[in-house]
PDB file of C-alpha atoms in Angstrom:
ATOM      1  CA  ALA U 199       0.000   0.000   0.000  1.00 87.00           C
ATOM      2  CA  GLN U 200       1.090   3.574  -0.600  1.00 92.00           C
ATOM      3  CA  LEU U 201      -0.191   7.029   0.068  1.00 97.00           C
ATOM      4  CA  VAL U 202      -1.537   9.150  -2.764  1.00 97.00           C
ATOM      5  CA  GLU U 203      -1.551  12.949  -2.579  1.00 98.00           C
ATOM      6  CA  SER U 204      -3.754  15.139  -4.737  1.00 97.00           C
ATOM      7  CA  GLY U 205      -4.838  18.749  -5.008  1.00 97.00           C
ATOM      8  CA  GLY U 206      -1.564  20.357  -5.990  1.00 96.00           C
ATOM      9  CA  GLY U 207      -1.052  22.675  -8.926  1.00 97.00           C
ATOM     10  CA  LEU U 208      -0.356  26.251  -9.916  1.00 97.00           C
ATOM     11  CA  VAL U 209      -2.014  28.818  -7.657  1.00 97.00           C
ATOM     12  CA  GLN U 210      -1.921  32.568  -7.273  1.00 97.00           C
ATOM     13  CA  VAL U 211      -0.481  34.359  -4.268  1.00 97.00           C
ATOM     14  CA  GLY U 212      -3.121  34.905  -1.621  1.00 97.00           C
ATOM     15  CA  ASN U 213      -5.333  32.046  -2.705  1.00 97.00           C
ATOM     16  CA  SER U 214      -6.094  28.927  -0.685  1.00 97.00           C
ATOM     17  CA  LEU U 215      -5.492  25.296  -1.465  1.00 97.00           C
ATOM     18  CA  ARG U 216      -6.485  21.969   0.014  1.00 98.00           C
ATOM     19  CA  LEU U 217      -4.329  18.903  -0.426  1.00 98.00           C
ATOM     20  CA  SER U 218      -5.672  15.400   0.119  1.00 98.00           C
ATOM     21  CA  CYS U 219      -3.966  12.151   1.042  1.00 98.00           C
ATOM     22  CA  THR U 220      -5.539   8.731   0.618  1.00 97.00           C
ATOM     23  CA  VAL U 221      -4.361   5.122   0.566  1.00 96.00           C
ATOM     24  CA  SER U 222      -3.927   3.159  -2.641  1.00 91.00           C
ATOM     25  CA  GLU U 223      -5.444   0.026  -1.079  1.00 91.00           C
ATOM     26  CA  SER U 224      -8.746   0.534   0.681  1.00 88.00           C
ATOM     27  CA  THR U 225      -8.159  -2.298   3.142  1.00 92.00           C
ATOM     28  CA  TYR U 226      -5.655  -0.101   4.966  1.00 95.00           C
ATOM     29  CA  THR U 227      -6.641   2.641   7.374  1.00 95.00           C
ATOM     30  CA  ILE U 228      -4.547   5.729   8.029  1.00 97.00           C
ATOM     31  CA  GLU U 229      -3.445   6.063  11.639  1.00 97.00           C
ATOM     32  CA  THR U 230      -1.192   8.918  12.763  1.00 97.00           C
ATOM     33  CA  ALA U 231      -0.380  11.101   9.760  1.00 98.00           C
ATOM     34  CA  ALA U 232       1.731  14.099   8.872  1.00 98.00           C
ATOM     35  CA  TRP U 233       2.468  16.505   6.053  1.00 98.00           C
ATOM     36  CA  TYR U 234       5.915  17.552   4.929  1.00 98.00           C
ATOM     37  CA  ARG U 235       7.115  19.959   2.286  1.00 98.00           C
ATOM     38  CA  GLN U 236      10.265  20.104   0.181  1.00 98.00           C
ATOM     39  CA  PRO U 237      10.924  23.506  -1.370  1.00 97.00           C
ATOM     40  CA  PRO U 238      13.064  23.582  -4.539  1.00 96.00           C
ATOM     41  CA  GLY U 239      16.696  22.913  -3.696  1.00 96.00           C
ATOM     42  CA  GLU U 240      16.007  22.492   0.007  1.00 97.00           C
ATOM     43  CA  GLU U 241      15.552  19.737   2.551  1.00 97.00           C
ATOM     44  CA  ARG U 242      12.187  18.210   3.315  1.00 98.00           C
ATOM     45  CA  GLU U 243      10.562  19.956   6.281  1.00 98.00           C
ATOM     46  CA  PHE U 244       7.868  18.958   8.713  1.00 98.00           C
ATOM     47  CA  LEU U 245       4.596  20.897   8.535  1.00 98.00           C
ATOM     48  CA  ALA U 246       1.936  19.254  10.679  1.00 98.00           C
ATOM     49  CA  THR U 247       0.799  16.015  12.228  1.00 98.00           C
ATOM     50  CA  ILE U 248      -2.556  14.630  13.342  1.00 98.00           C
ATOM     51  CA  SER U 249      -3.491  11.776  15.657  1.00 98.00           C
ATOM     52  CA  SER U 250      -5.547   8.820  14.482  1.00 96.00           C
ATOM     53  CA  ASP U 251      -8.744  10.212  16.028  1.00 96.00           C
ATOM     54  CA  GLY U 252      -8.050  13.736  14.847  1.00 97.00           C
ATOM     55  CA  ARG U 253      -8.090  15.208  18.324  1.00 97.00           C
ATOM     56  CA  ILE U 254      -4.417  16.107  18.517  1.00 98.00           C
ATOM     57  CA  THR U 255      -2.670  18.242  15.943  1.00 98.00           C
ATOM     58  CA  THR U 256       0.746  19.862  15.992  1.00 98.00           C
ATOM     59  CA  TYR U 257       2.300  22.334  13.608  1.00 98.00           C
ATOM     60  CA  ALA U 258       5.689  23.663  12.712  1.00 97.00           C
ATOM     61  CA  ASN U 259       5.999  27.199  14.024  1.00 97.00           C
ATOM     62  CA  SER U 260       6.545  28.492  10.503  1.00 94.00           C
ATOM     63  CA  VAL U 261       3.049  27.438   9.352  1.00 96.00           C
ATOM     64  CA  LYS U 262       0.927  27.948  12.461  1.00 95.00           C
ATOM     65  CA  GLY U 263      -2.143  29.998  11.700  1.00 95.00           C
ATOM     66  CA  ARG U 264      -2.099  29.428   7.930  1.00 97.00           C
ATOM     67  CA  PHE U 265      -2.015  25.648   7.636  1.00 98.00           C
ATOM     68  CA  THR U 266      -4.689  23.312   8.949  1.00 98.00           C
ATOM     69  CA  ILE U 267      -4.371  19.552   9.046  1.00 98.00           C
ATOM     70  CA  SER U 268      -7.561  17.541   9.349  1.00 98.00           C
ATOM     71  CA  ARG U 269      -8.949  14.135   8.536  1.00 98.00           C
ATOM     72  CA  ASP U 270     -12.111  12.330   7.547  1.00 97.00           C
ATOM     73  CA  ASN U 271     -11.804   8.814   8.912  1.00 96.00           C
ATOM     74  CA  ALA U 272     -14.955   7.689   7.127  1.00 95.00           C
ATOM     75  CA  ALA U 273     -13.268   8.610   3.853  1.00 96.00           C
ATOM     76  CA  ASN U 274      -9.851   7.462   5.097  1.00 96.00           C
ATOM     77  CA  THR U 275      -8.398  10.782   3.955  1.00 98.00           C
ATOM     78  CA  ILE U 276      -6.018  13.335   5.423  1.00 98.00           C
ATOM     79  CA  TYR U 277      -6.201  16.991   4.382  1.00 98.00           C
ATOM     80  CA  LEU U 278      -3.923  19.986   4.496  1.00 98.00           C
ATOM     81  CA  GLN U 279      -5.627  23.331   4.035  1.00 98.00           C
ATOM     82  CA  ILE U 280      -3.289  26.185   3.181  1.00 98.00           C
ATOM     83  CA  ALA U 281      -4.548  29.726   3.428  1.00 97.00           C
ATOM     84  CA  SER U 282      -3.074  32.873   1.928  1.00 96.00           C
ATOM     85  CA  LEU U 283      -0.502  31.094  -0.201  1.00 97.00           C
ATOM     86  CA  GLN U 284       2.896  32.749  -0.555  1.00 96.00           C
ATOM     87  CA  PRO U 285       5.701  32.139  -3.048  1.00 96.00           C
ATOM     88  CA  GLU U 286       7.709  30.439  -0.298  1.00 96.00           C
ATOM     89  CA  ASP U 287       4.977  27.782  -0.073  1.00 97.00           C
ATOM     90  CA  THR U 288       6.140  26.465  -3.431  1.00 98.00           C
ATOM     91  CA  GLY U 289       7.383  22.917  -3.227  1.00 98.00           C
ATOM     92  CA  VAL U 290       6.435  19.270  -3.218  1.00 98.00           C
ATOM     93  CA  TYR U 291       4.079  18.308  -0.429  1.00 98.00           C
ATOM     94  CA  TYR U 292       4.322  14.819   0.997  1.00 98.00           C
ATOM     95  CA  CYS U 293       1.958  12.823   3.129  1.00 98.00           C
ATOM     96  CA  ASN U 294       3.443  10.449   5.691  1.00 98.00           C
ATOM     97  CA  ALA U 295       1.507   8.013   7.840  1.00 98.00           C
ATOM     98  CA  ASP U 296       1.316   4.775   9.719  1.00 97.00           C
ATOM     99  CA  LEU U 297      -1.175   2.357   8.173  1.00 97.00           C
ATOM    100  CA  GLN U 298      -3.118  -0.556   9.596  1.00 95.00           C
ATOM    101  CA  GLU U 299      -4.874  -3.386   7.811  1.00 94.00           C
ATOM    102  CA  PRO U 300      -7.304  -5.327   9.983  1.00 91.00           C
ATOM    103  CA  TRP U 301      -7.763  -8.999   9.157  1.00 91.00           C
ATOM    104  CA  TYR U 302      -9.561 -11.907  10.722  1.00 93.00           C
ATOM    105  CA  ASN U 303      -7.348 -14.540  12.247  1.00 93.00           C
ATOM    106  CA  ALA U 304      -9.446 -17.668  11.787  1.00 95.00           C
ATOM    107  CA  ALA U 305      -7.039 -19.836  13.770  1.00 95.00           C
ATOM    108  CA  LEU U 306      -7.412 -17.630  16.836  1.00 94.00           C
ATOM    109  CA  GLU U 307     -10.959 -16.557  16.000  1.00 94.00           C
ATOM    110  CA  GLN U 308     -10.114 -12.921  16.505  1.00 94.00           C
ATOM    111  CA  TRP U 309      -9.383  -9.779  14.566  1.00 93.00           C
ATOM    112  CA  ASP U 310      -5.766  -8.892  14.104  1.00 93.00           C
ATOM    113  CA  SER U 311      -3.972  -6.156  12.203  1.00 92.00           C
ATOM    114  CA  THR U 312      -0.944  -5.649  10.026  1.00 93.00           C
ATOM    115  CA  SER U 313       0.936  -2.383  10.472  1.00 94.00           C
ATOM    116  CA  LEU U 314       2.900  -0.467   7.888  1.00 93.00           C
ATOM    117  CA  ASN U 315       4.842   2.340   9.518  1.00 95.00           C
ATOM    118  CA  ASP U 316       6.396   5.463   8.042  1.00 96.00           C
ATOM    119  CA  VAL U 317       4.726   5.212   4.636  1.00 97.00           C
ATOM    120  CA  TRP U 318       5.276   8.093   2.189  1.00 97.00           C
ATOM    121  CA  GLY U 319       3.375   9.309  -0.807  1.00 97.00           C
ATOM    122  CA  GLN U 320       4.859  10.398  -4.132  1.00 96.00           C
ATOM    123  CA  GLY U 321       4.179  14.021  -3.380  1.00 97.00           C
ATOM    124  CA  ALA U 322       1.998  16.755  -4.797  1.00 98.00           C
ATOM    125  CA  ARG U 323       3.662  19.740  -6.421  1.00 98.00           C
ATOM    126  CA  VAL U 324       2.426  23.184  -5.467  1.00 98.00           C
ATOM    127  CA  THR U 325       3.630  26.245  -7.322  1.00 98.00           C
ATOM    128  CA  VAL U 326       2.633  29.665  -6.063  1.00 97.00           C
ATOM    129  CA  SER U 327       2.942  32.424  -8.596  1.00 95.00           C
ATOM    130  CA  SER U 328       2.669  36.154  -8.206  1.00 87.00           C
TER     131      SER U 328
END
């Protein structure tokens, strides 16, 4: 299974954008998740993280107030809302998460789960133009 980002593209300064992150195989659920960004020619940087139930979120100081991470567990999707886009927001945005796949263990007659930790998506490119 892998993560799939969408919603990137070319946007104007000051506009808003929402990125989405889903799983390629629907049998997996997204647990704790995070967004990262890699500006051109720079290192990948942490942006925000969200707990599996969505109650706990943390942000990098540089994006607090403009970025909002959220999730829809029914849709098994993670979002990153970016307000008031600036040229420095240009980059490739990556979703990172721990995944779980529940399965029924017939031998033990109980539900079990397979975990995939630290899974990355291919990235969604965002270009902010003035």
